[in-house]
Amino acid sequence: MKPQPLPLALTMGEPAGVGGEIALLAWLHRAEDVPPFYLIDDPERLATIAHRLGWDVPVIALRDVFETAAVFAQALPVHSVGGSVRAEPGRPNAADAMLVIRAIETAVADVRDGRAAALVTNPINKDALYRAGFRHPGHTEFLAELAGIADDPVMMLAGPQLRVVPVTIHLALRAAAEKLSEAAIFHAGRVTHAALIRDFGIARPVIAVAGLNPHAGECGALGREDIEIVAPAIAALRCEGIEARGPLAADTMFHAAARRGYDAALCMYHDQALIPIKTLDFDAAVNVTLGLPFVRTSPDHGTAFDIAGSGSARPDSLIAALKLAAAMAERRRAADSGQMAR
């Protein structure tokens, strides 16, 4: 008999944001093939939100996360984060920062110890964490430290119509061009290729690589970065047997016919990657961290303080993140089982 899949661990995120609301809504949509998950949060806070918004969501505090599958159909399972939240909707409180951090640490420990199949993170507010002494640039860097890995993880945005990977992320445009390197492109391409095989089940993935400059530099007329940085990185990837194509003009990479020719687009800077996927799949795009020893996904939106507490936040991206995390974890489990059998 096939073993029961492990549940997903979902973190609370910033409690002044919409994380609690979209988690409650995701549970209300459980009949739509939402995989079982438990939320690491303050159970009383969630019950209060559900009552205030008039949502019929029973909240149950777990004694053990292994109870998740048994109770998920009847109630939202919550693993207590071990404290009471002080924030009000839209108004973060720095006193909650340690609870936010503890939820992430607990979820990672659960996944690494085999109590959860994958990690799904609700959006955090970095400013509130910084004021409490948080020293990491963001979620991803903190997760890399908890995972004990030396190499930088890679960010992918994945949707039904497109997958994109930005080589540089949260940098000013000038800084992104200055910091772009052959090594960074090669690393992102290699990690992306491995993930497409292991996590997305694509046997022979094709990666389209965008040029940095308009028209991929026009043979150097619009800048030499594509000749001197991007093209050598592509050549190095191809030497490793990776089907990387480019440098390609970014303005013709994302129409429907072009997208049918590749499995992921490697982009040189943040907006080159995020504008096309948010235009195509704004409500269904998922943030995926590649290169970690466990699966981590997140909804592709922020804390949404402006609508927190109103009940108007859409759970689509969180539901997509839960479904993708479960699918990726199952592919990893099957792949690892197959290797052990051999």
GROMACS .gro file of C-alpha atoms in nm:
model
  342
    1MET     CA    1   0.000   0.000   0.000
    2LYS     CA    2   0.129   0.346  -0.091
    3PRO     CA    3   0.235   0.540   0.221
    4GLN     CA    4   0.035   0.846   0.324
    5PRO     CA    5   0.212   1.161   0.200
    6LEU     CA    6   0.360   1.381   0.468
    7PRO     CA    7   0.185   1.716   0.522
    8LEU     CA    8   0.328   2.049   0.413
    9ALA     CA    9   0.459   2.295   0.672
   10LEU     CA   10   0.325   2.649   0.617
   11THR     CA   11   0.480   2.939   0.808
   12MET     CA   12   0.281   3.226   0.955
   13GLY     CA   13   0.470   3.503   0.775
   14GLU     CA   14   0.418   3.862   0.889
   15PRO     CA   15   0.112   3.853   1.119
   16ALA     CA   16   0.008   4.208   1.027
   17GLY     CA   17  -0.024   4.100   0.664
   18VAL     CA   18  -0.261   3.870   0.479
   19GLY     CA   19  -0.082   3.541   0.554
   20GLY     CA   20  -0.337   3.424   0.810
   21GLU     CA   21  -0.630   3.516   0.586
   22ILE     CA   22  -0.500   3.339   0.277
   23ALA     CA   23  -0.414   3.032   0.484
   24LEU     CA   24  -0.774   3.020   0.612
   25LEU     CA   25  -0.903   3.066   0.256
   26ALA     CA   26  -0.671   2.794   0.125
   27TRP     CA   27  -0.823   2.554   0.379
   28LEU     CA   28  -1.173   2.659   0.268
   29HIS     CA   29  -1.070   2.558  -0.087
   30ARG     CA   30  -0.940   2.218   0.033
   31ALA     CA   31  -1.188   2.031  -0.189
   32GLU     CA   32  -0.999   2.170  -0.490
   33ASP     CA   33  -0.712   1.923  -0.444
   34VAL     CA   34  -0.529   2.140  -0.192
   35PRO     CA   35  -0.273   1.907  -0.028
   36PRO     CA   36  -0.290   1.870   0.351
   37PHE     CA   37  -0.088   2.133   0.534
   38TYR     CA   38  -0.045   2.263   0.884
   39LEU     CA   39   0.018   2.623   0.974
   40ILE     CA   40   0.281   2.727   1.228
   41ASP     CA   41   0.107   3.021   1.395
   42ASP     CA   42  -0.094   3.138   1.694
   43PRO     CA   43  -0.414   2.925   1.694
   44GLU     CA   44  -0.617   3.187   1.885
   45ARG     CA   45  -0.521   3.456   1.635
   46LEU     CA   46  -0.644   3.245   1.343
   47ALA     CA   47  -0.970   3.156   1.514
   48THR     CA   48  -1.025   3.528   1.583
   49ILE     CA   49  -0.963   3.621   1.219
   50ALA     CA   50  -1.203   3.351   1.097
   51HIS     CA   51  -1.473   3.463   1.343
   52ARG     CA   52  -1.435   3.832   1.257
   53LEU     CA   53  -1.462   3.765   0.883
   54GLY     CA   54  -1.749   3.520   0.922
   55TRP     CA   55  -1.562   3.224   0.778
   56ASP     CA   56  -1.651   2.874   0.894
   57VAL     CA   57  -1.300   2.751   0.967
   58PRO     CA   58  -1.258   2.537   1.278
   59VAL     CA   59  -0.901   2.569   1.406
   60ILE     CA   60  -0.739   2.279   1.587
   61ALA     CA   61  -0.412   2.302   1.780
   62LEU     CA   62  -0.204   1.997   1.698
   63ARG     CA   63  -0.035   1.786   1.959
   64ASP     CA   64   0.179   1.633   1.682
   65VAL     CA   65   0.210   1.735   1.318
   66PHE     CA   66   0.152   1.374   1.216
   67GLU     CA   67  -0.214   1.433   1.312
   68THR     CA   68  -0.252   1.669   1.014
   69ALA     CA   69  -0.385   1.419   0.761
   70ALA     CA   70  -0.645   1.284   1.003
   71VAL     CA   71  -0.792   1.624   1.092
   72PHE     CA   72  -0.740   1.828   0.774
   73ALA     CA   73  -1.082   1.753   0.625
   74GLN     CA   74  -1.260   1.881   0.937
   75ALA     CA   75  -1.038   2.162   1.069
   76LEU     CA   76  -0.735   2.378   0.993
   77PRO     CA   77  -0.441   2.214   1.172
   78VAL     CA   78  -0.216   2.461   1.354
   79HIS     CA   79   0.115   2.391   1.523
   80SER     CA   80   0.141   2.659   1.789
   81VAL     CA   81   0.431   2.897   1.736
   82GLY     CA   82   0.457   2.929   2.112
   83GLY     CA   83   0.341   3.283   2.169
   84SER     CA   84   0.065   3.537   2.117
   85VAL     CA   85   0.071   3.780   1.824
   86ARG     CA   86   0.053   4.151   1.908
   87ALA     CA   87   0.022   4.303   1.560
   88GLU     CA   88  -0.301   4.444   1.424
   89PRO     CA   89  -0.394   4.409   1.054
   90GLY     CA   90  -0.175   4.641   0.850
   91ARG     CA   91   0.026   4.749   1.156
   92PRO     CA   92   0.332   4.528   1.221
   93ASN     CA   93   0.473   4.502   1.570
   94ALA     CA   94   0.846   4.435   1.611
   95ALA     CA   95   0.765   4.227   1.920
   96ASP     CA   96   0.629   3.957   1.686
   97ALA     CA   97   0.958   3.921   1.499
   98MET     CA   98   1.084   3.632   1.710
   99LEU     CA   99   0.761   3.440   1.648
  100VAL     CA  100   0.799   3.492   1.272
  101ILE     CA  101   1.159   3.367   1.286
  102ARG     CA  102   1.064   3.075   1.513
  103ALA     CA  103   0.794   2.965   1.267
  104ILE     CA  104   1.052   2.948   0.987
  105GLU     CA  105   1.303   2.761   1.204
  106THR     CA  106   1.036   2.514   1.317
  107ALA     CA  107   0.917   2.448   0.963
  108VAL     CA  108   1.270   2.386   0.837
  109ALA     CA  109   1.338   2.149   1.126
  110ASP     CA  110   1.015   1.961   1.055
  111VAL     CA  111   1.105   1.916   0.688
  112ARG     CA  112   1.464   1.814   0.756
  113ASP     CA  113   1.355   1.569   1.029
  114GLY     CA  114   1.097   1.399   0.805
  115ARG     CA  115   0.784   1.534   0.973
  116ALA     CA  116   0.682   1.748   0.674
  117ALA     CA  117   0.721   1.693   0.301
  118ALA     CA  118   0.807   2.051   0.207
  119LEU     CA  119   0.819   2.408   0.328
  120VAL     CA  120   0.577   2.679   0.214
  121THR     CA  121   0.639   3.029   0.348
  122ASN     CA  122   0.394   3.314   0.385
  123PRO     CA  123   0.531   3.662   0.307
  124ILE     CA  124   0.743   3.834   0.572
  125ASN     CA  125   0.809   4.202   0.643
  126LYS     CA  126   1.186   4.245   0.645
  127ASP     CA  127   1.176   4.590   0.800
  128ALA     CA  128   1.003   4.458   1.113
  129LEU     CA  129   1.257   4.174   1.136
  130TYR     CA  130   1.553   4.410   1.087
  131ARG     CA  131   1.431   4.625   1.375
  132ALA     CA  132   1.439   4.313   1.592
  133GLY     CA  133   1.799   4.231   1.493
  134PHE     CA  134   1.742   3.999   1.195
  135ARG     CA  135   2.069   4.007   0.998
  136HIS     CA  136   1.981   3.829   0.675
  137PRO     CA  137   1.893   4.008   0.350
  138GLY     CA  138   1.576   3.801   0.324
  139HIS     CA  139   1.395   3.471   0.353
  140THR     CA  140   1.615   3.286   0.106
  141GLU     CA  141   1.946   3.369   0.271
  142PHE     CA  142   1.808   3.269   0.611
  143LEU     CA  143   1.688   2.938   0.470
  144ALA     CA  144   2.028   2.874   0.314
  145GLU     CA  145   2.191   2.923   0.654
  146LEU     CA  146   1.942   2.691   0.822
  147ALA     CA  147   2.007   2.434   0.549
  148GLY     CA  148   2.383   2.464   0.600
  149ILE     CA  149   2.466   2.520   0.233
  150ALA     CA  150   2.754   2.733   0.104
  151ASP     CA  151   2.632   2.796  -0.251
  152ASP     CA  152   2.376   3.067  -0.312
  153PRO     CA  153   2.023   2.937  -0.372
  154VAL     CA  154   1.848   3.042  -0.692
  155MET     CA  155   1.506   3.207  -0.717
  156MET     CA  156   1.256   3.082  -0.973
  157LEU     CA  157   0.910   3.219  -1.043
  158ALA     CA  158   0.691   2.945  -1.185
  159GLY     CA  159   0.343   2.966  -1.333
  160PRO     CA  160   0.122   2.765  -1.565
  161GLN     CA  161   0.261   2.941  -1.873
  162LEU     CA  162   0.618   3.035  -1.784
  163ARG     CA  163   0.914   2.973  -1.554
  164VAL     CA  164   1.174   3.246  -1.507
  165VAL     CA  165   1.498   3.271  -1.310
  166PRO     CA  166   1.661   3.612  -1.246
  167VAL     CA  167   2.040   3.590  -1.216
  168THR     CA  168   2.057   3.915  -1.017
  169ILE     CA  169   1.764   3.994  -0.793
  170HIS     CA  170   1.710   4.290  -0.563
  171LEU     CA  171   1.961   4.534  -0.705
  172ALA     CA  172   1.933   4.873  -0.865
  173LEU     CA  173   1.953   4.838  -1.243
  174ARG     CA  174   2.298   4.997  -1.257
  175ALA     CA  175   2.424   4.763  -0.983
  176ALA     CA  176   2.271   4.459  -1.152
  177ALA     CA  177   2.467   4.532  -1.471
  178GLU     CA  178   2.786   4.590  -1.273
  179LYS     CA  179   2.753   4.272  -1.066
  180LEU     CA  180   2.649   4.042  -1.351
  181SER     CA  181   2.919   3.780  -1.405
  182GLU     CA  182   2.985   3.471  -1.609
  183ALA     CA  183   3.009   3.271  -1.284
  184ALA     CA  184   2.669   3.392  -1.161
  185ILE     CA  185   2.498   3.305  -1.490
  186PHE     CA  186   2.666   2.965  -1.498
  187HIS     CA  187   2.563   2.888  -1.138
  188ALA     CA  188   2.203   2.992  -1.195
  189GLY     CA  189   2.185   2.791  -1.517
  190ARG     CA  190   2.331   2.477  -1.364
  191VAL     CA  191   2.103   2.489  -1.057
  192THR     CA  192   1.800   2.557  -1.279
  193HIS     CA  193   1.884   2.264  -1.508
  194ALA     CA  194   1.913   2.023  -1.213
  195ALA     CA  195   1.583   2.145  -1.064
  196LEU     CA  196   1.395   2.114  -1.392
  197ILE     CA  197   1.496   1.748  -1.403
  198ARG     CA  198   1.454   1.653  -1.037
  199ASP     CA  199   1.170   1.880  -0.923
  200PHE     CA  200   0.970   1.936  -1.242
  201GLY     CA  201   1.021   1.596  -1.408
  202ILE     CA  202   1.159   1.733  -1.737
  203ALA     CA  203   1.405   1.480  -1.876
  204ARG     CA  204   1.587   1.708  -2.123
  205PRO     CA  205   1.521   2.067  -2.024
  206VAL     CA  206   1.585   2.362  -2.252
  207ILE     CA  207   1.688   2.693  -2.095
  208ALA     CA  208   1.648   3.017  -2.290
  209VAL     CA  209   1.902   3.278  -2.181
  210ALA     CA  210   1.813   3.645  -2.220
  211GLY     CA  211   2.071   3.901  -2.319
  212LEU     CA  212   2.134   4.191  -2.084
  213ASN     CA  213   2.106   4.467  -2.340
  214PRO     CA  214   1.835   4.551  -2.596
  215HIS     CA  215   1.845   4.303  -2.885
  216ALA     CA  216   2.112   4.110  -2.690
  217GLY     CA  217   2.356   4.389  -2.759
  218GLU     CA  218   2.331   4.411  -3.140
  219CYS     CA  219   2.674   4.244  -3.186
  220GLY     CA  220   2.830   4.489  -2.940
  221ALA     CA  221   2.671   4.807  -3.073
  222LEU     CA  222   2.451   4.833  -2.761
  223GLY     CA  223   2.703   4.708  -2.507
  224ARG     CA  224   2.957   4.428  -2.490
  225GLU     CA  225   2.821   4.244  -2.184
  226ASP     CA  226   2.634   3.990  -2.394
  227ILE     CA  227   2.950   3.910  -2.589
  228GLU     CA  228   3.193   3.913  -2.298
  229ILE     CA  229   2.980   3.779  -2.008
  230VAL     CA  230   2.655   3.614  -2.119
  231ALA     CA  231   2.778   3.422  -2.425
  232PRO     CA  232   3.078   3.263  -2.244
  233ALA     CA  233   2.849   3.151  -1.961
  234ILE     CA  234   2.616   2.987  -2.213
  235ALA     CA  235   2.913   2.815  -2.376
  236ALA     CA  236   3.024   2.683  -2.037
  237LEU     CA  237   2.675   2.549  -1.966
  238ARG     CA  238   2.665   2.377  -2.305
  239CYS     CA  239   3.002   2.217  -2.232
  240GLU     CA  240   2.833   2.049  -1.934
  241GLY     CA  241   2.562   1.907  -2.158
  242ILE     CA  242   2.301   2.169  -2.064
  243GLU     CA  243   2.077   2.285  -2.350
  244ALA     CA  244   2.116   2.659  -2.299
  245ARG     CA  245   2.020   2.886  -2.588
  246GLY     CA  246   2.114   3.251  -2.632
  247PRO     CA  247   2.188   3.526  -2.568
  248LEU     CA  248   1.836   3.601  -2.690
  249ALA     CA  249   1.665   3.935  -2.734
  250ALA     CA  250   1.440   3.960  -2.430
  251ASP     CA  251   1.167   4.150  -2.613
  252THR     CA  252   1.086   3.847  -2.830
  253MET     CA  253   1.131   3.570  -2.571
  254PHE     CA  254   0.795   3.571  -2.400
  255HIS     CA  255   0.522   3.552  -2.663
  256ALA     CA  256   0.333   3.222  -2.684
  257ALA     CA  257   0.524   3.071  -2.976
  258ALA     CA  258   0.861   3.154  -2.820
  259ARG     CA  259   0.761   3.007  -2.482
  260ARG     CA  260   0.685   2.673  -2.646
  261GLY     CA  261   1.054   2.640  -2.729
  262TYR     CA  262   1.197   2.627  -2.377
  263ASP     CA  263   1.127   2.510  -2.022
  264ALA     CA  264   1.267   2.806  -1.829
  265ALA     CA  265   1.400   3.152  -1.908
  266LEU     CA  266   1.722   3.267  -1.745
  267CYS     CA  267   1.704   3.645  -1.713
  268MET     CA  268   1.978   3.890  -1.624
  269TYR     CA  269   1.791   4.115  -1.380
  270HIS     CA  270   1.479   4.131  -1.165
  271ASP     CA  271   1.227   4.309  -1.388
  272GLN     CA  272   1.337   4.126  -1.702
  273ALA     CA  273   1.212   3.808  -1.532
  274LEU     CA  274   0.921   3.928  -1.320
  275ILE     CA  275   0.738   4.156  -1.562
  276PRO     CA  276   0.654   3.878  -1.811
  277ILE     CA  277   0.548   3.620  -1.553
  278LYS     CA  278   0.339   3.864  -1.351
  279THR     CA  279   0.173   3.982  -1.671
  280LEU     CA  280   0.091   3.625  -1.774
  281ASP     CA  281   0.023   3.458  -1.437
  282PHE     CA  282  -0.022   3.728  -1.173
  283ASP     CA  283  -0.252   3.526  -0.946
  284ALA     CA  284  -0.102   3.183  -1.008
  285ALA     CA  285   0.275   3.247  -1.005
  286VAL     CA  286   0.481   3.080  -0.732
  287ASN     CA  287   0.819   3.171  -0.588
  288VAL     CA  288   1.041   2.862  -0.574
  289THR     CA  289   1.384   2.843  -0.413
  290LEU     CA  290   1.617   2.616  -0.608
  291GLY     CA  291   1.935   2.466  -0.469
  292LEU     CA  292   1.813   2.388  -0.117
  293PRO     CA  293   1.820   2.031   0.023
  294PHE     CA  294   1.443   2.058   0.075
  295VAL     CA  295   1.152   2.197  -0.126
  296ARG     CA  296   1.051   2.555  -0.054
  297THR     CA  297   0.780   2.755  -0.228
  298SER     CA  298   0.601   3.078  -0.148
  299PRO     CA  299   0.318   3.286  -0.291
  300ASP     CA  300   0.448   3.543  -0.536
  301HIS     CA  301   0.321   3.850  -0.351
  302GLY     CA  302   0.400   4.049  -0.041
  303THR     CA  303   0.231   4.115   0.292
  304ALA     CA  304  -0.041   4.337   0.139
  305PHE     CA  305  -0.078   4.558   0.446
  306ASP     CA  306  -0.323   4.779   0.257
  307ILE     CA  307  -0.589   4.508   0.247
  308ALA     CA  308  -0.495   4.307   0.558
  309GLY     CA  309  -0.796   4.231   0.774
  310SER     CA  310  -1.049   4.302   0.499
  311GLY     CA  311  -1.091   3.942   0.383
  312SER     CA  312  -1.038   4.051   0.022
  313ALA     CA  313  -0.695   3.889  -0.033
  314ARG     CA  314  -0.697   3.614  -0.294
  315PRO     CA  315  -0.549   3.276  -0.197
  316ASP     CA  316  -0.468   3.168  -0.556
  317SER     CA  317  -0.091   3.208  -0.532
  318LEU     CA  318  -0.073   3.035  -0.193
  319ILE     CA  319  -0.285   2.747  -0.320
  320ALA     CA  320  -0.058   2.721  -0.626
  321ALA     CA  321   0.246   2.725  -0.395
  322LEU     CA  322   0.101   2.443  -0.183
  323LYS     CA  323   0.019   2.231  -0.488
  324LEU     CA  324   0.359   2.288  -0.647
  325ALA     CA  325   0.544   2.210  -0.322
  326ALA     CA  326   0.356   1.882  -0.287
  327ALA     CA  327   0.426   1.786  -0.649
  328MET     CA  328   0.796   1.873  -0.621
  329ALA     CA  329   0.833   1.683  -0.294
  330GLU     CA  330   0.669   1.376  -0.445
  331ARG     CA  331   0.899   1.388  -0.748
  332ARG     CA  332   1.201   1.412  -0.519
  333ARG     CA  333   1.074   1.124  -0.307
  334ALA     CA  334   1.016   0.907  -0.613
  335ALA     CA  335   1.354   0.996  -0.764
  336ASP     CA  336   1.536   0.927  -0.439
  337SER     CA  337   1.348   0.598  -0.393
  338GLY     CA  338   1.445   0.493  -0.744
  339GLN     CA  339   1.811   0.569  -0.682
  340MET     CA  340   1.802   0.369  -0.357
  341ALA     CA  341   1.641   0.076  -0.540
  342ARG     CA  342   1.923   0.075  -0.794
   0.00000   0.00000   0.00000
